[in-house]
């Protein structure tokens, strides 16, 4: 990009880079982060393409917030302590209004999740945002997908299905009461990565994953990695009061089982471990493979939202 556009990037993205672990931030060839003695780096990257991972008419504030929230969710799922993030931005044009709003949303997420923005890249092309997150883990600990043991309880944080229902609202397929619509849309646009829960579960949960593709799909990854079967009782799924107002209970269950974008954690606890606040036990780990929810769920229905 030309120099003037770089000065724009500088204006909007160079002021979010301060943090405890940051020795050098935006402005040089690399950022430099500091790990404490006895820690190792956990890192992950997520890309969001306009029109694929979010609707083209999303507010840029929400695009900025959500891009970092979604990436941060992977740190939560590992139990990592947030260190910093970098953002690679591909923009069709250097639209200052868009950049200003995007950086406001990003700044809100940077501060909410304690992930200072320490670098990035800026290119021209179809609107695409890649966010890399970095976190710290003790040398001998991590929440992995592969540790679930027969007899463990399967748990989830928060409520499920809200983000999938929000997409139905955005598509004009359902008009909930205004307060419920507001709640559901915020669940989609402003997801809450469960970072504090992740660090609390570290050393206590046997396995964990964040729910980005839907509970059944993501629980399936835990089952496969652990070599066990996860048995989930659909009657136990935590459903928000807003989602409960949807007239078709079967669809609500389908959204909770197969809808993506909730960014809650699904984790397994041994019998001696207490259930953390805000979490729900939804099933158990058995001998076998795959995920059994006792229903013949039509995955396609979940993804198409009707
Ligand atoms: P290089 O050519 O060495 O990759 P760049 O010219 O791409 O450097 O970027 C200059 C500085 O600005 C670097 O420190 C880079 O991390 C930062 N930067 C570029 N784009 C962004 C962005 N979208 N968000 C945050 N920092 C950025
Ligand atoms: Mg570069």
GROMACS .gro file of C-alpha atoms and ligand atoms in nm:
model
  334
    1UNK     CA    1   0.000   0.000   0.000
    2UNK     CA    2   0.117   0.361  -0.062
    3UNK     CA    3   0.275   0.560   0.221
    4UNK     CA    4  -0.039   0.765   0.293
    5UNK     CA    5  -0.233   0.448   0.351
    6UNK     CA    6   0.038   0.325   0.585
    7UNK     CA    7   0.003   0.641   0.786
    8UNK     CA    8  -0.367   0.557   0.817
    9UNK     CA    9  -0.283   0.210   0.941
   10UNK     CA   10  -0.039   0.363   1.182
   11UNK     CA   11  -0.301   0.605   1.310
   12UNK     CA   12  -0.553   0.332   1.377
   13UNK     CA   13  -0.344   0.034   1.480
   14UNK     CA   14  -0.028   0.153   1.651
   15UNK     CA   15  -0.180   0.263   1.981
   16UNK     CA   16  -0.315  -0.071   2.106
   17UNK     CA   17   0.015  -0.247   2.167
   18UNK     CA   18   0.103  -0.200   2.530
   19UNK     CA   19   0.099  -0.490   2.773
   20UNK     CA   20   0.294  -0.662   3.048
   21UNK     CA   21   0.452  -0.916   2.815
   22UNK     CA   22   0.530  -0.668   2.534
   23UNK     CA   23   0.895  -0.557   2.498
   24UNK     CA   24   0.855  -0.420   2.144
   25UNK     CA   25   0.529  -0.344   1.964
   26UNK     CA   26   0.412  -0.210   1.623
   27UNK     CA   27   0.680  -0.028   1.420
   28UNK     CA   28   0.973  -0.263   1.371
   29UNK     CA   29   1.015  -0.581   1.168
   30UNK     CA   30   0.893  -0.801   1.452
   31UNK     CA   31   0.731  -0.751   1.786
   32UNK     CA   32   0.914  -0.892   2.088
   33UNK     CA   33   0.722  -1.064   2.367
   34UNK     CA   34   0.846  -1.189   2.697
   35UNK     CA   35   0.757  -1.524   2.847
   36UNK     CA   36   0.801  -1.586   3.218
   37UNK     CA   37   1.042  -1.851   3.342
   38UNK     CA   38   0.885  -2.193   3.299
   39UNK     CA   39   0.630  -2.086   3.037
   40UNK     CA   40   0.583  -2.178   2.672
   41UNK     CA   41   0.401  -2.009   2.385
   42UNK     CA   42   0.055  -2.115   2.266
   43UNK     CA   43  -0.041  -1.960   1.932
   44UNK     CA   44  -0.328  -1.983   1.684
   45UNK     CA   45  -0.454  -1.790   1.380
   46UNK     CA   46  -0.807  -1.742   1.244
   47UNK     CA   47  -0.914  -1.583   0.917
   48UNK     CA   48  -1.251  -1.420   0.853
   49UNK     CA   49  -1.359  -1.347   0.496
   50UNK     CA   50  -1.639  -1.097   0.436
   51UNK     CA   51  -1.951  -1.270   0.307
   52UNK     CA   52  -1.824  -1.609   0.424
   53UNK     CA   53  -1.749  -1.577   0.796
   54UNK     CA   54  -1.964  -1.269   0.858
   55UNK     CA   55  -2.238  -1.092   0.659
   56UNK     CA   56  -2.109  -0.822   0.423
   57UNK     CA   57  -2.323  -0.557   0.590
   58UNK     CA   58  -2.184  -0.615   0.942
   59UNK     CA   59  -2.087  -0.299   1.129
   60UNK     CA   60  -1.707  -0.259   1.114
   61UNK     CA   61  -1.699  -0.219   1.496
   62UNK     CA   62  -1.849  -0.565   1.528
   63UNK     CA   63  -1.616  -0.710   1.263
   64UNK     CA   64  -1.316  -0.581   1.459
   65UNK     CA   65  -1.440  -0.705   1.795
   66UNK     CA   66  -1.553  -1.042   1.669
   67UNK     CA   67  -1.235  -1.115   1.474
   68UNK     CA   68  -1.029  -1.094   1.792
   69UNK     CA   69  -1.291  -1.262   2.013
   70UNK     CA   70  -1.308  -1.564   1.781
   71UNK     CA   71  -0.929  -1.600   1.774
   72UNK     CA   72  -0.902  -1.550   2.152
   73UNK     CA   73  -1.146  -1.836   2.203
   74UNK     CA   74  -0.872  -2.078   2.096
   75UNK     CA   75  -0.649  -1.950   2.378
   76UNK     CA   76  -0.939  -2.005   2.619
   77UNK     CA   77  -0.980  -2.361   2.493
   78UNK     CA   78  -0.612  -2.433   2.573
   79UNK     CA   79  -0.621  -2.264   2.912
   80UNK     CA   80  -0.359  -2.014   2.798
   81UNK     CA   81  -0.288  -1.679   2.961
   82UNK     CA   82  -0.333  -1.405   2.696
   83UNK     CA   83  -0.010  -1.233   2.583
   84UNK     CA   84  -0.071  -1.045   2.257
   85UNK     CA   85  -0.223  -1.054   1.908
   86UNK     CA   86  -0.131  -0.955   1.552
   87UNK     CA   87  -0.377  -0.864   1.277
   88UNK     CA   88  -0.335  -0.910   0.902
   89UNK     CA   89  -0.589  -0.691   0.726
   90UNK     CA   90  -0.680  -0.713   0.358
   91UNK     CA   91  -0.895  -0.418   0.251
   92UNK     CA   92  -1.055  -0.330  -0.082
   93UNK     CA   93  -0.972   0.040  -0.015
   94UNK     CA   94  -0.831   0.255   0.265
   95UNK     CA   95  -1.172   0.380   0.381
   96UNK     CA   96  -1.105   0.597   0.683
   97UNK     CA   97  -1.454   0.574   0.826
   98UNK     CA   98  -1.442   0.196   0.804
   99UNK     CA   99  -1.091   0.182   0.954
  100UNK     CA  100  -1.188   0.410   1.238
  101UNK     CA  101  -1.493   0.200   1.331
  102UNK     CA  102  -1.306  -0.129   1.284
  103UNK     CA  103  -1.023  -0.010   1.510
  104UNK     CA  104  -1.275   0.096   1.777
  105UNK     CA  105  -1.421  -0.256   1.787
  106UNK     CA  106  -1.077  -0.411   1.781
  107UNK     CA  107  -0.963  -0.180   2.063
  108UNK     CA  108  -1.262  -0.285   2.275
  109UNK     CA  109  -1.166  -0.651   2.230
  110UNK     CA  110  -0.793  -0.584   2.286
  111UNK     CA  111  -0.877  -0.431   2.620
  112UNK     CA  112  -1.152  -0.680   2.718
  113UNK     CA  113  -0.934  -0.987   2.650
  114UNK     CA  114  -0.598  -0.832   2.744
  115UNK     CA  115  -0.445  -0.905   2.404
  116UNK     CA  116  -0.239  -0.601   2.301
  117UNK     CA  117  -0.204  -0.560   1.921
  118UNK     CA  118   0.171  -0.582   1.864
  119UNK     CA  119   0.194  -0.605   1.485
  120UNK     CA  120   0.031  -0.706   1.162
  121UNK     CA  121   0.020  -0.665   0.790
  122UNK     CA  122  -0.195  -0.458   0.558
  123UNK     CA  123  -0.274  -0.544   0.198
  124UNK     CA  124  -0.528  -0.455  -0.070
  125UNK     CA  125  -0.789  -0.709  -0.179
  126UNK     CA  126  -1.130  -0.850  -0.079
  127UNK     CA  127  -1.206  -0.771   0.287
  128UNK     CA  128  -1.033  -1.038   0.495
  129UNK     CA  129  -0.913  -1.026   0.854
  130UNK     CA  130  -0.661  -1.272   0.997
  131UNK     CA  131  -0.595  -1.256   1.369
  132UNK     CA  132  -0.309  -1.437   1.535
  133UNK     CA  133  -0.326  -1.478   1.911
  134UNK     CA  134  -0.046  -1.570   2.146
  135UNK     CA  135  -0.074  -1.695   2.499
  136UNK     CA  136   0.139  -1.846   2.770
  137UNK     CA  137   0.112  -2.194   2.920
  138UNK     CA  138   0.310  -2.354   3.202
  139UNK     CA  139   0.570  -2.599   3.067
  140UNK     CA  140   0.381  -2.906   3.184
  141UNK     CA  141   0.016  -2.806   3.136
  142UNK     CA  142  -0.240  -2.748   2.858
  143UNK     CA  143  -0.608  -2.818   2.799
  144UNK     CA  144  -0.595  -3.062   2.507
  145UNK     CA  145  -0.869  -3.231   2.309
  146UNK     CA  146  -0.725  -3.575   2.371
  147UNK     CA  147  -0.745  -3.619   2.748
  148UNK     CA  148  -1.109  -3.720   2.807
  149UNK     CA  149  -1.145  -4.039   3.014
  150UNK     CA  150  -1.430  -4.287   3.047
  151UNK     CA  151  -1.644  -4.179   3.342
  152UNK     CA  152  -1.577  -3.804   3.301
  153UNK     CA  153  -1.866  -3.560   3.292
  154UNK     CA  154  -1.914  -3.359   2.970
  155UNK     CA  155  -1.977  -2.991   3.042
  156UNK     CA  156  -2.033  -2.666   2.853
  157UNK     CA  157  -2.009  -2.302   2.952
  158UNK     CA  158  -2.280  -2.041   2.893
  159UNK     CA  159  -2.570  -2.115   2.661
  160UNK     CA  160  -2.580  -2.279   2.318
  161UNK     CA  161  -2.756  -2.200   1.990
  162UNK     CA  162  -2.778  -1.825   2.040
  163UNK     CA  163  -2.545  -1.729   1.754
  164UNK     CA  164  -2.718  -1.962   1.508
  165UNK     CA  165  -3.053  -1.811   1.605
  166UNK     CA  166  -2.903  -1.463   1.560
  167UNK     CA  167  -2.822  -1.550   1.199
  168UNK     CA  168  -3.188  -1.643   1.148
  169UNK     CA  169  -3.282  -1.303   1.295
  170UNK     CA  170  -3.032  -1.127   1.064
  171UNK     CA  171  -3.178  -1.313   0.767
  172UNK     CA  172  -3.527  -1.189   0.860
  173UNK     CA  173  -3.654  -1.541   0.935
  174UNK     CA  174  -3.746  -1.471   1.296
  175UNK     CA  175  -3.848  -1.157   1.478
  176UNK     CA  176  -3.808  -1.206   1.852
  177UNK     CA  177  -3.903  -0.939   2.106
  178UNK     CA  178  -3.660  -0.646   2.078
  179UNK     CA  179  -3.473  -0.724   2.403
  180UNK     CA  180  -3.434  -1.089   2.302
  181UNK     CA  181  -3.322  -0.992   1.950
  182UNK     CA  182  -3.064  -0.758   2.102
  183UNK     CA  183  -2.930  -1.033   2.328
  184UNK     CA  184  -2.908  -1.289   2.047
  185UNK     CA  185  -2.743  -1.048   1.801
  186UNK     CA  186  -2.486  -0.951   2.063
  187UNK     CA  187  -2.409  -1.320   2.114
  188UNK     CA  188  -2.326  -1.340   1.743
  189UNK     CA  189  -2.148  -1.005   1.698
  190UNK     CA  190  -1.974  -0.985   2.035
  191UNK     CA  191  -1.893  -1.338   2.149
  192UNK     CA  192  -1.725  -1.384   2.486
  193UNK     CA  193  -1.419  -1.608   2.469
  194UNK     CA  194  -1.411  -1.794   2.802
  195UNK     CA  195  -1.053  -1.702   2.889
  196UNK     CA  196  -1.093  -1.689   3.268
  197UNK     CA  197  -1.275  -2.024   3.265
  198UNK     CA  198  -1.000  -2.177   3.049
  199UNK     CA  199  -0.723  -2.076   3.287
  200UNK     CA  200  -0.933  -2.197   3.580
  201UNK     CA  201  -0.984  -2.537   3.412
  202UNK     CA  202  -0.612  -2.578   3.343
  203UNK     CA  203  -0.491  -2.873   3.550
  204UNK     CA  204  -0.852  -2.967   3.637
  205UNK     CA  205  -1.037  -3.050   3.314
  206UNK     CA  206  -0.922  -3.363   3.128
  207UNK     CA  207  -1.004  -3.218   2.784
  208UNK     CA  208  -1.145  -2.901   2.631
  209UNK     CA  209  -1.241  -2.743   2.299
  210UNK     CA  210  -1.417  -2.421   2.204
  211UNK     CA  211  -1.746  -2.451   2.019
  212UNK     CA  212  -1.702  -2.277   1.686
  213UNK     CA  213  -1.859  -2.528   1.446
  214UNK     CA  214  -2.142  -2.657   1.669
  215UNK     CA  215  -2.146  -2.876   1.980
  216UNK     CA  216  -2.180  -3.210   1.799
  217UNK     CA  217  -1.899  -3.133   1.555
  218UNK     CA  218  -1.663  -2.999   1.822
  219UNK     CA  219  -1.747  -3.266   2.081
  220UNK     CA  220  -1.672  -3.509   1.798
  221UNK     CA  221  -1.315  -3.374   1.785
  222UNK     CA  222  -1.275  -3.442   2.159
  223UNK     CA  223  -1.415  -3.793   2.117
  224UNK     CA  224  -1.182  -3.869   1.826
  225UNK     CA  225  -0.872  -3.721   1.989
  226UNK     CA  226  -0.945  -3.900   2.320
  227UNK     CA  227  -1.052  -4.234   2.172
  228UNK     CA  228  -1.383  -4.232   2.362
  229UNK     CA  229  -1.756  -4.174   2.307
  230UNK     CA  230  -1.929  -3.860   2.433
  231UNK     CA  231  -2.292  -3.921   2.529
  232UNK     CA  232  -2.489  -3.596   2.541
  233UNK     CA  233  -2.843  -3.553   2.675
  234UNK     CA  234  -3.022  -3.287   2.463
  235UNK     CA  235  -3.262  -3.219   2.754
  236UNK     CA  236  -2.969  -3.085   2.957
  237UNK     CA  237  -2.842  -2.834   2.699
  238UNK     CA  238  -2.828  -2.481   2.843
  239UNK     CA  239  -3.066  -2.259   2.643
  240UNK     CA  240  -3.090  -1.883   2.699
  241UNK     CA  241  -3.427  -1.731   2.797
  242UNK     CA  242  -3.416  -1.536   2.468
  243UNK     CA  243  -3.374  -1.851   2.259
  244UNK     CA  244  -3.646  -2.028   2.458
  245UNK     CA  245  -3.900  -1.785   2.311
  246UNK     CA  246  -3.853  -1.947   1.967
  247UNK     CA  247  -4.178  -2.130   1.888
  248UNK     CA  248  -4.026  -2.457   1.763
  249UNK     CA  249  -3.847  -2.644   2.047
  250UNK     CA  250  -3.705  -2.898   1.802
  251UNK     CA  251  -3.531  -2.622   1.608
  252UNK     CA  252  -3.395  -2.476   1.933
  253UNK     CA  253  -3.237  -2.813   2.016
  254UNK     CA  254  -3.100  -2.841   1.663
  255UNK     CA  255  -2.941  -2.496   1.690
  256UNK     CA  256  -2.791  -2.583   2.028
  257UNK     CA  257  -2.648  -2.910   1.893
  258UNK     CA  258  -2.528  -2.801   1.551
  259UNK     CA  259  -2.521  -2.420   1.537
  260UNK     CA  260  -2.173  -2.271   1.531
  261UNK     CA  261  -2.032  -1.938   1.644
  262UNK     CA  262  -2.120  -1.959   2.016
  263UNK     CA  263  -1.755  -1.977   2.130
  264UNK     CA  264  -1.842  -2.148   2.455
  265UNK     CA  265  -1.614  -2.418   2.594
  266UNK     CA  266  -1.698  -2.788   2.593
  267UNK     CA  267  -1.484  -2.972   2.849
  268UNK     CA  268  -1.461  -3.294   3.046
  269UNK     CA  269  -1.428  -3.322   3.422
  270UNK     CA  270  -1.330  -3.614   3.640
  271UNK     CA  271  -1.575  -3.718   3.912
  272UNK     CA  272  -1.374  -3.536   4.181
  273UNK     CA  273  -1.391  -3.197   4.003
  274UNK     CA  274  -1.657  -2.940   4.091
  275UNK     CA  275  -1.863  -2.783   3.811
  276UNK     CA  276  -1.749  -2.420   3.766
  277UNK     CA  277  -2.008  -2.143   3.798
  278UNK     CA  278  -2.190  -2.064   3.475
  279UNK     CA  279  -2.134  -2.414   3.338
  280UNK     CA  280  -2.370  -2.707   3.281
  281UNK     CA  281  -2.315  -3.083   3.286
  282UNK     CA  282  -2.465  -3.220   2.963
  283UNK     CA  283  -2.345  -3.579   2.948
  284UNK     CA  284  -2.071  -3.832   3.014
  285UNK     CA  285  -1.774  -4.001   2.857
  286UNK     CA  286  -1.818  -4.369   2.772
  287UNK     CA  287  -1.628  -4.644   2.599
  288UNK     CA  288  -1.673  -4.620   2.222
  289UNK     CA  289  -1.639  -4.354   1.957
  290UNK     CA  290  -1.817  -4.045   1.825
  291UNK     CA  291  -2.092  -3.840   1.985
  292UNK     CA  292  -2.428  -3.987   2.079
  293UNK     CA  293  -2.710  -3.744   2.157
  294UNK     CA  294  -2.991  -3.999   2.119
  295UNK     CA  295  -3.133  -3.805   1.825
  296UNK     CA  296  -3.094  -3.851   1.453
  297UNK     CA  297  -2.978  -3.495   1.399
  298UNK     CA  298  -2.987  -3.355   1.052
  299UNK     CA  299  -2.657  -3.164   1.037
  300UNK     CA  300  -2.755  -2.989   0.718
  301UNK     CA  301  -3.062  -2.841   0.886
  302UNK     CA  302  -2.840  -2.691   1.153
  303UNK     CA  303  -2.609  -2.527   0.905
  304UNK     CA  304  -2.884  -2.394   0.680
  305UNK     CA  305  -3.081  -2.247   0.971
  306UNK     CA  306  -3.420  -2.384   0.848
  307LIG     P1  307   0.733  -0.536   0.705
  307LIG     O1  308   0.746  -0.488   0.564
  307LIG     O2  309   0.861  -0.540   0.782
  307LIG     O3  310   0.650  -0.659   0.717
  307LIG     P2  311   0.518  -0.355   0.731
  307LIG     O4  312   0.554  -0.236   0.647
  307LIG     O5  313   0.426  -0.457   0.677
  307LIG     O6  314   0.653  -0.421   0.781
  307LIG     O7  315   0.457  -0.303   0.869
  307LIG     C1  316   0.523  -0.201   0.944
  307LIG     C2  317   0.487  -0.214   1.089
  307LIG     O8  318   0.347  -0.193   1.105
  307LIG     C3  319   0.518  -0.353   1.145
  307LIG     O9  320   0.560  -0.337   1.279
  307LIG     C4  321   0.384  -0.423   1.141
  307LIG    O10  322   0.376  -0.520   1.242
  307LIG     C5  323   0.286  -0.307   1.163
  307LIG     N1  324   0.155  -0.326   1.099
  307LIG     C6  325   0.126  -0.329   0.967
  307LIG     N2  326  -0.006  -0.349   0.947
  307LIG     C7  327  -0.063  -0.361   1.069
  307LIG     C8  328  -0.195  -0.386   1.116
  307LIG     N3  329  -0.299  -0.404   1.033
  307LIG     N4  330  -0.214  -0.392   1.251
  307LIG     C9  331  -0.109  -0.377   1.336
  307LIG     N5  332   0.017  -0.353   1.298
  307LIG    C10  333   0.042  -0.345   1.167
  308LIG    MG1  334   0.445  -0.659   0.626
   0.00000   0.00000   0.00000
